[in-house]
C-alpha cells in the first residue's frame, strides 16, 4: 500500500513527530514519493512540528477550482494573463519568500490557502494575512518591484497560477483590467487589515472571531 504523507497522517495529534533533516520546506516538492514516505515515517527527538510532505495521493491534488480574480476577467484579458502563467502545486509548508527577498512571482491561488507571516527578531512568528482563491500572494509587486515584508508559506497542499512579476507588470501596463485586479485586491487587503487592527484593539478573543 502506498504511504501518504499529510498533516493528519504524519504530523497530526495521533502521530509522532518527524524531522525531514536536510529536506527543508523550500524543496519538499522535489522529493520522490519514496523519499517523502521515508521521512514522514521517521521519528526524531525534535519538539517542533515540521510541515508535512504531501504525495500524489493527496485528495486535493486533482482539485483546482480556480482563482476567483482570474475568473472574473473578461475572456480576452483572462487568456492574456493565463498565457504568461504556469500552473504550479505546493506542498504544505512550502516557503515562497522570506522577509527582504525580492518578490519575483505572483501566485494566484487556485486551491488551498497560504499565509503571510511576520517574523520577529527572536524568531517568533505571527500570521498577518491568509490568501486563498480570492487573492494573490505577492500582490504588492503587481505594480512596482518590491521586496517581501513577511514570510509567505503554504498552509495546506495548494495550487496556483504562478506569474513572473515583471511580466505581470508589463501586461498590466497594456491591459487596464489586469492592472486593476492587483490594485483592487490590495485595496481590499488594506481594508481587512484595518478592520483586524480595530478588532484586536477593542474586542476580546471571542468577539474577534465574529468578524469571520
PDB file of C-alpha atoms in Angstrom, residues 5-210:
ATOM      1  CA  UNK A   5       2.114  11.982   3.884  1.00  0.00           C
ATOM      2  CA  UNK A   6      -0.348  14.513   5.181  1.00  0.00           C
ATOM      3  CA  UNK A   7      -0.861  16.704   8.235  1.00  0.00           C
ATOM      4  CA  UNK A   8      -3.260  14.173   9.751  1.00  0.00           C
ATOM      5  CA  UNK A   9      -1.142  11.241   8.640  1.00  0.00           C
ATOM      6  CA  UNK A  10       2.253  12.157   9.995  1.00  0.00           C
ATOM      7  CA  UNK A  11       2.063  15.398  11.935  1.00  0.00           C
ATOM      8  CA  UNK A  12      -1.409  15.165  13.410  1.00  0.00           C
ATOM      9  CA  UNK A  13      -2.322  14.687  17.062  1.00  0.00           C
ATOM     10  CA  UNK A  14      -2.351  10.888  16.746  1.00  0.00           C
ATOM     11  CA  UNK A  15       1.111  10.561  15.253  1.00  0.00           C
ATOM     12  CA  UNK A  16       4.728  11.044  16.269  1.00  0.00           C
ATOM     13  CA  UNK A  17       6.909  13.919  15.183  1.00  0.00           C
ATOM     14  CA  UNK A  18       9.367  13.620  12.372  1.00  0.00           C
ATOM     15  CA  UNK A  19      12.310  15.649  11.189  1.00  0.00           C
ATOM     16  CA  UNK A  20      12.938  15.959   7.428  1.00  0.00           C
ATOM     17  CA  UNK A  21      16.644  16.515   8.045  1.00  0.00           C
ATOM     18  CA  UNK A  22      18.112  18.273   5.011  1.00  0.00           C
ATOM     19  CA  UNK A  23      14.731  18.388   3.289  1.00  0.00           C
ATOM     20  CA  UNK A  24      13.597  21.880   4.154  1.00  0.00           C
ATOM     21  CA  UNK A  25      10.252  23.459   3.317  1.00  0.00           C
ATOM     22  CA  UNK A  26      11.856  25.118   0.319  1.00  0.00           C
ATOM     23  CA  UNK A  27      12.401  21.817  -1.509  1.00  0.00           C
ATOM     24  CA  UNK A  28       9.649  19.493  -0.246  1.00  0.00           C
ATOM     25  CA  UNK A  29       8.170  19.488  -3.753  1.00  0.00           C
ATOM     26  CA  UNK A  30      11.362  17.929  -5.141  1.00  0.00           C
ATOM     27  CA  UNK A  31      11.141  14.778  -3.026  1.00  0.00           C
ATOM     28  CA  UNK A  32      10.228  11.477  -4.621  1.00  0.00           C
ATOM     29  CA  UNK A  33       7.228   9.669  -3.077  1.00  0.00           C
ATOM     30  CA  UNK A  34       9.581   7.024  -1.676  1.00  0.00           C
ATOM     31  CA  UNK A  35      11.829   9.601  -0.003  1.00  0.00           C
ATOM     32  CA  UNK A  36       8.847  11.571   1.277  1.00  0.00           C
ATOM     33  CA  UNK A  37       7.314   8.461   2.799  1.00  0.00           C
ATOM     34  CA  UNK A  38      10.650   7.577   4.421  1.00  0.00           C
ATOM     35  CA  UNK A  39      10.937  10.930   6.152  1.00  0.00           C
ATOM     36  CA  UNK A  40       7.264  11.050   7.035  1.00  0.00           C
ATOM     37  CA  UNK A  41       7.639   7.734   8.870  1.00  0.00           C
ATOM     38  CA  UNK A  42      10.910   8.689  10.561  1.00  0.00           C
ATOM     39  CA  UNK A  43      10.941   9.703  14.189  1.00  0.00           C
ATOM     40  CA  UNK A  44      13.103  12.401  15.717  1.00  0.00           C
ATOM     41  CA  UNK A  45      13.573  13.965  19.103  1.00  0.00           C
ATOM     42  CA  UNK A  46      12.553  17.338  17.774  1.00  0.00           C
ATOM     43  CA  UNK A  47       9.975  19.248  19.770  1.00  0.00           C
ATOM     44  CA  UNK A  48       8.705  21.162  16.774  1.00  0.00           C
ATOM     45  CA  UNK A  49       6.091  20.222  14.223  1.00  0.00           C
ATOM     46  CA  UNK A  50       7.508  20.030  10.736  1.00  0.00           C
ATOM     47  CA  UNK A  51       5.306  20.748   7.719  1.00  0.00           C
ATOM     48  CA  UNK A  52       4.035  17.546   6.157  1.00  0.00           C
ATOM     49  CA  UNK A  53       5.087  16.250   2.765  1.00  0.00           C
ATOM     50  CA  UNK A  54       2.081  15.682   0.532  1.00  0.00           C
ATOM     51  CA  UNK A  55       2.245  12.850  -2.001  1.00  0.00           C
ATOM     52  CA  UNK A  56       0.404  12.317  -5.261  1.00  0.00           C
ATOM     53  CA  UNK A  57      -2.398  10.510  -3.450  1.00  0.00           C
ATOM     54  CA  UNK A  58      -3.346  13.743  -1.692  1.00  0.00           C
ATOM     55  CA  UNK A  59      -7.082  14.222  -2.400  1.00  0.00           C
ATOM     56  CA  UNK A  60      -6.619  17.944  -3.101  1.00  0.00           C
ATOM     57  CA  UNK A  61      -4.066  17.337  -5.832  1.00  0.00           C
ATOM     58  CA  UNK A  62      -6.553  16.944  -8.671  1.00  0.00           C
ATOM     59  CA  UNK A  63      -8.951  19.622  -7.443  1.00  0.00           C
ATOM     60  CA  UNK A  64      -8.388  23.068  -8.890  1.00  0.00           C
ATOM     61  CA  UNK A  65     -11.489  25.282  -8.525  1.00  0.00           C
ATOM     62  CA  UNK A  66      -9.612  28.218  -9.984  1.00  0.00           C
ATOM     63  CA  UNK A  67      -8.711  31.712  -8.848  1.00  0.00           C
ATOM     64  CA  UNK A  68     -11.722  33.991  -8.436  1.00  0.00           C
ATOM     65  CA  UNK A  69      -9.844  37.102  -9.622  1.00  0.00           C
ATOM     66  CA  UNK A  70      -8.795  35.442 -12.862  1.00  0.00           C
ATOM     67  CA  UNK A  71     -12.268  34.008 -13.377  1.00  0.00           C
ATOM     68  CA  UNK A  72     -13.720  37.496 -13.054  1.00  0.00           C
ATOM     69  CA  UNK A  73     -11.745  38.881 -16.007  1.00  0.00           C
ATOM     70  CA  UNK A  74     -13.198  39.240 -19.478  1.00  0.00           C
ATOM     71  CA  UNK A  75     -12.197  36.386 -21.780  1.00  0.00           C
ATOM     72  CA  UNK A  76      -9.517  38.312 -23.687  1.00  0.00           C
ATOM     73  CA  UNK A  77      -7.849  39.606 -20.531  1.00  0.00           C
ATOM     74  CA  UNK A  78      -8.096  36.210 -18.839  1.00  0.00           C
ATOM     75  CA  UNK A  79      -6.498  34.451 -21.801  1.00  0.00           C
ATOM     76  CA  UNK A  80      -3.697  37.032 -21.955  1.00  0.00           C
ATOM     77  CA  UNK A  81      -2.978  36.560 -18.261  1.00  0.00           C
ATOM     78  CA  UNK A  82      -3.065  32.769 -18.384  1.00  0.00           C
ATOM     79  CA  UNK A  83      -0.743  32.841 -21.390  1.00  0.00           C
ATOM     80  CA  UNK A  84       2.085  34.037 -19.107  1.00  0.00           C
ATOM     81  CA  UNK A  85       1.075  31.858 -16.142  1.00  0.00           C
ATOM     82  CA  UNK A  86       2.458  28.496 -15.046  1.00  0.00           C
ATOM     83  CA  UNK A  87       0.129  26.111 -13.155  1.00  0.00           C
ATOM     84  CA  UNK A  88       2.043  25.105 -10.019  1.00  0.00           C
ATOM     85  CA  UNK A  89       1.449  22.987  -6.925  1.00  0.00           C
ATOM     86  CA  UNK A  90       2.973  23.432  -3.480  1.00  0.00           C
ATOM     87  CA  UNK A  91       3.325  21.040  -0.568  1.00  0.00           C
ATOM     88  CA  UNK A  92       2.169  22.063   2.872  1.00  0.00           C
ATOM     89  CA  UNK A  93       4.899  24.171   4.452  1.00  0.00           C
ATOM     90  CA  UNK A  94       6.395  25.362   1.162  1.00  0.00           C
ATOM     91  CA  UNK A  95       8.050  28.758   1.699  1.00  0.00           C
ATOM     92  CA  UNK A  96       7.523  31.225  -1.148  1.00  0.00           C
ATOM     93  CA  UNK A  97       9.653  34.022   0.259  1.00  0.00           C
ATOM     94  CA  UNK A  98      11.378  35.275   3.364  1.00  0.00           C
ATOM     95  CA  UNK A  99      11.419  38.887   4.607  1.00  0.00           C
ATOM     96  CA  UNK A 100      13.502  41.148   2.339  1.00  0.00           C
ATOM     97  CA  UNK A 101      13.512  38.629  -0.536  1.00  0.00           C
ATOM     98  CA  UNK A 102      12.774  40.219  -3.927  1.00  0.00           C
ATOM     99  CA  UNK A 103       9.241  39.250  -4.950  1.00  0.00           C
ATOM    100  CA  UNK A 104       9.856  37.578  -8.291  1.00  0.00           C
ATOM    101  CA  UNK A 105       6.489  35.883  -8.787  1.00  0.00           C
ATOM    102  CA  UNK A 106       2.824  36.481  -8.142  1.00  0.00           C
ATOM    103  CA  UNK A 107       0.807  33.421  -7.139  1.00  0.00           C
ATOM    104  CA  UNK A 108      -2.904  33.477  -7.970  1.00  0.00           C
ATOM    105  CA  UNK A 109      -4.184  30.750  -5.657  1.00  0.00           C
ATOM    106  CA  UNK A 110      -6.388  28.128  -7.352  1.00  0.00           C
ATOM    107  CA  UNK A 111      -6.945  25.836  -4.365  1.00  0.00           C
ATOM    108  CA  UNK A 112      -5.788  25.589  -0.759  1.00  0.00           C
ATOM    109  CA  UNK A 113      -4.528  28.651   1.064  1.00  0.00           C
ATOM    110  CA  UNK A 114      -1.313  30.385   2.059  1.00  0.00           C
ATOM    111  CA  UNK A 115      -0.298  32.774   4.815  1.00  0.00           C
ATOM    112  CA  UNK A 116       1.723  35.910   5.148  1.00  0.00           C
ATOM    113  CA  UNK A 117       3.694  35.565   8.375  1.00  0.00           C
ATOM    114  CA  UNK A 118       5.561  38.316  10.232  1.00  0.00           C
ATOM    115  CA  UNK A 119       8.900  37.093  11.593  1.00  0.00           C
ATOM    116  CA  UNK A 120      10.118  38.778  14.780  1.00  0.00           C
ATOM    117  CA  UNK A 121      13.761  39.287  15.748  1.00  0.00           C
ATOM    118  CA  UNK A 122      13.587  36.499  18.331  1.00  0.00           C
ATOM    119  CA  UNK A 123      12.271  34.050  15.744  1.00  0.00           C
ATOM    120  CA  UNK A 124       8.636  34.104  16.817  1.00  0.00           C
ATOM    121  CA  UNK A 125       6.061  34.403  14.045  1.00  0.00           C
ATOM    122  CA  UNK A 126       2.584  35.910  13.723  1.00  0.00           C
ATOM    123  CA  UNK A 127       0.200  35.279  10.846  1.00  0.00           C
ATOM    124  CA  UNK A 128      -0.874  38.613   9.379  1.00  0.00           C
ATOM    125  CA  UNK A 129      -2.919  37.532   6.361  1.00  0.00           C
ATOM    126  CA  UNK A 130      -4.422  34.447   4.741  1.00  0.00           C
ATOM    127  CA  UNK A 131      -4.680  34.195   0.970  1.00  0.00           C
ATOM    128  CA  UNK A 132      -6.955  31.740  -0.812  1.00  0.00           C
ATOM    129  CA  UNK A 133      -8.789  31.534  -4.123  1.00  0.00           C
ATOM    130  CA  UNK A 134      -9.939  35.111  -3.692  1.00  0.00           C
ATOM    131  CA  UNK A 135      -6.433  36.529  -3.816  1.00  0.00           C
ATOM    132  CA  UNK A 136      -2.823  36.783  -4.880  1.00  0.00           C
ATOM    133  CA  UNK A 137       0.288  36.024  -2.855  1.00  0.00           C
ATOM    134  CA  UNK A 138       2.921  38.675  -3.597  1.00  0.00           C
ATOM    135  CA  UNK A 139       0.379  41.196  -4.871  1.00  0.00           C
ATOM    136  CA  UNK A 140       2.452  44.161  -3.624  1.00  0.00           C
ATOM    137  CA  UNK A 141       4.767  43.540  -6.594  1.00  0.00           C
ATOM    138  CA  UNK A 142       1.937  43.777  -9.123  1.00  0.00           C
ATOM    139  CA  UNK A 143       2.502  47.483  -9.813  1.00  0.00           C
ATOM    140  CA  UNK A 144       6.158  48.118  -8.931  1.00  0.00           C
ATOM    141  CA  UNK A 145       9.154  45.928  -7.961  1.00  0.00           C
ATOM    142  CA  UNK A 146       9.014  45.136  -4.255  1.00  0.00           C
ATOM    143  CA  UNK A 147      10.708  43.089  -1.554  1.00  0.00           C
ATOM    144  CA  UNK A 148       8.781  40.857   0.816  1.00  0.00           C
ATOM    145  CA  UNK A 149       7.972  42.227   4.263  1.00  0.00           C
ATOM    146  CA  UNK A 150       6.804  38.862   5.578  1.00  0.00           C
ATOM    147  CA  UNK A 151       7.295  35.134   5.044  1.00  0.00           C
ATOM    148  CA  UNK A 152       4.920  33.540   2.548  1.00  0.00           C
ATOM    149  CA  UNK A 153       4.057  29.916   3.315  1.00  0.00           C
ATOM    150  CA  UNK A 154       1.566  27.305   2.099  1.00  0.00           C
ATOM    151  CA  UNK A 155      -0.652  26.127   4.968  1.00  0.00           C
ATOM    152  CA  UNK A 156      -2.026  23.101   3.095  1.00  0.00           C
ATOM    153  CA  UNK A 157      -1.335  21.450  -0.236  1.00  0.00           C
ATOM    154  CA  UNK A 158      -2.116  24.285  -2.630  1.00  0.00           C
ATOM    155  CA  UNK A 159      -2.169  25.019  -6.338  1.00  0.00           C
ATOM    156  CA  UNK A 160      -1.729  28.353  -8.072  1.00  0.00           C
ATOM    157  CA  UNK A 161      -1.084  30.180 -11.309  1.00  0.00           C
ATOM    158  CA  UNK A 162       2.483  31.451 -10.945  1.00  0.00           C
ATOM    159  CA  UNK A 163       3.307  34.567 -12.961  1.00  0.00           C
ATOM    160  CA  UNK A 164       6.643  36.348 -13.237  1.00  0.00           C
ATOM    161  CA  UNK A 165       6.137  39.704 -11.520  1.00  0.00           C
ATOM    162  CA  UNK A 166       7.897  41.710 -14.229  1.00  0.00           C
ATOM    163  CA  UNK A 167       5.816  40.062 -16.960  1.00  0.00           C
ATOM    164  CA  UNK A 168       2.635  40.761 -14.990  1.00  0.00           C
ATOM    165  CA  UNK A 169       3.552  44.449 -14.702  1.00  0.00           C
ATOM    166  CA  UNK A 170       4.252  44.618 -18.437  1.00  0.00           C
ATOM    167  CA  UNK A 171       0.873  43.061 -19.226  1.00  0.00           C
ATOM    168  CA  UNK A 172      -0.858  45.322 -16.697  1.00  0.00           C
ATOM    169  CA  UNK A 173       0.577  48.356 -18.494  1.00  0.00           C
ATOM    170  CA  UNK A 174      -1.161  47.178 -21.668  1.00  0.00           C
ATOM    171  CA  UNK A 175      -4.423  45.936 -20.156  1.00  0.00           C
ATOM    172  CA  UNK A 176      -6.116  48.137 -17.528  1.00  0.00           C
ATOM    173  CA  UNK A 177      -8.383  45.303 -16.349  1.00  0.00           C
ATOM    174  CA  UNK A 178      -5.342  43.189 -15.462  1.00  0.00           C
ATOM    175  CA  UNK A 179      -3.774  46.134 -13.631  1.00  0.00           C
ATOM    176  CA  UNK A 180      -7.000  46.677 -11.700  1.00  0.00           C
ATOM    177  CA  UNK A 181      -7.009  43.050 -10.495  1.00  0.00           C
ATOM    178  CA  UNK A 182      -3.898  43.711  -8.414  1.00  0.00           C
ATOM    179  CA  UNK A 183      -4.874  47.226  -7.326  1.00  0.00           C
ATOM    180  CA  UNK A 184      -8.394  46.240  -6.259  1.00  0.00           C
ATOM    181  CA  UNK A 185      -7.171  43.234  -4.303  1.00  0.00           C
ATOM    182  CA  UNK A 186      -4.569  45.353  -2.478  1.00  0.00           C
ATOM    183  CA  UNK A 187      -7.329  47.817  -1.532  1.00  0.00           C
ATOM    184  CA  UNK A 188      -9.457  45.001  -0.090  1.00  0.00           C
ATOM    185  CA  UNK A 189      -6.492  43.622   1.845  1.00  0.00           C
ATOM    186  CA  UNK A 190      -5.798  47.067   3.295  1.00  0.00           C
ATOM    187  CA  UNK A 191      -9.413  47.293   4.423  1.00  0.00           C
ATOM    188  CA  UNK A 192      -9.249  43.847   6.029  1.00  0.00           C
ATOM    189  CA  UNK A 193      -6.029  44.664   7.876  1.00  0.00           C
ATOM    190  CA  UNK A 194      -7.548  47.902   9.130  1.00  0.00           C
ATOM    191  CA  UNK A 195     -10.581  46.015  10.419  1.00  0.00           C
ATOM    192  CA  UNK A 196      -8.345  43.440  12.101  1.00  0.00           C
ATOM    193  CA  UNK A 197      -6.375  46.175  13.867  1.00  0.00           C
ATOM    194  CA  UNK A 198      -9.557  47.737  15.206  1.00  0.00           C
ATOM    195  CA  UNK A 199     -10.993  44.421  16.380  1.00  0.00           C
ATOM    196  CA  UNK A 200      -7.737  43.356  18.034  1.00  0.00           C
ATOM    197  CA  UNK A 201      -7.572  46.645  19.931  1.00  0.00           C
ATOM    198  CA  UNK A 202     -11.177  46.838  21.080  1.00  0.00           C
ATOM    199  CA  UNK A 203     -12.553  43.305  21.419  1.00  0.00           C
ATOM    200  CA  UNK A 204     -11.870  40.131  23.348  1.00  0.00           C
ATOM    201  CA  UNK A 205     -10.855  36.932  21.582  1.00  0.00           C
ATOM    202  CA  UNK A 206     -14.396  35.556  21.344  1.00  0.00           C
ATOM    203  CA  UNK A 207     -15.667  38.756  19.749  1.00  0.00           C
ATOM    204  CA  UNK A 208     -12.786  38.851  17.270  1.00  0.00           C
ATOM    205  CA  UNK A 209     -13.832  35.517  15.791  1.00  0.00           C
ATOM    206  CA  UNK A 210     -17.216  37.020  14.860  1.00  0.00           C
TER     207      UNK A 210
END
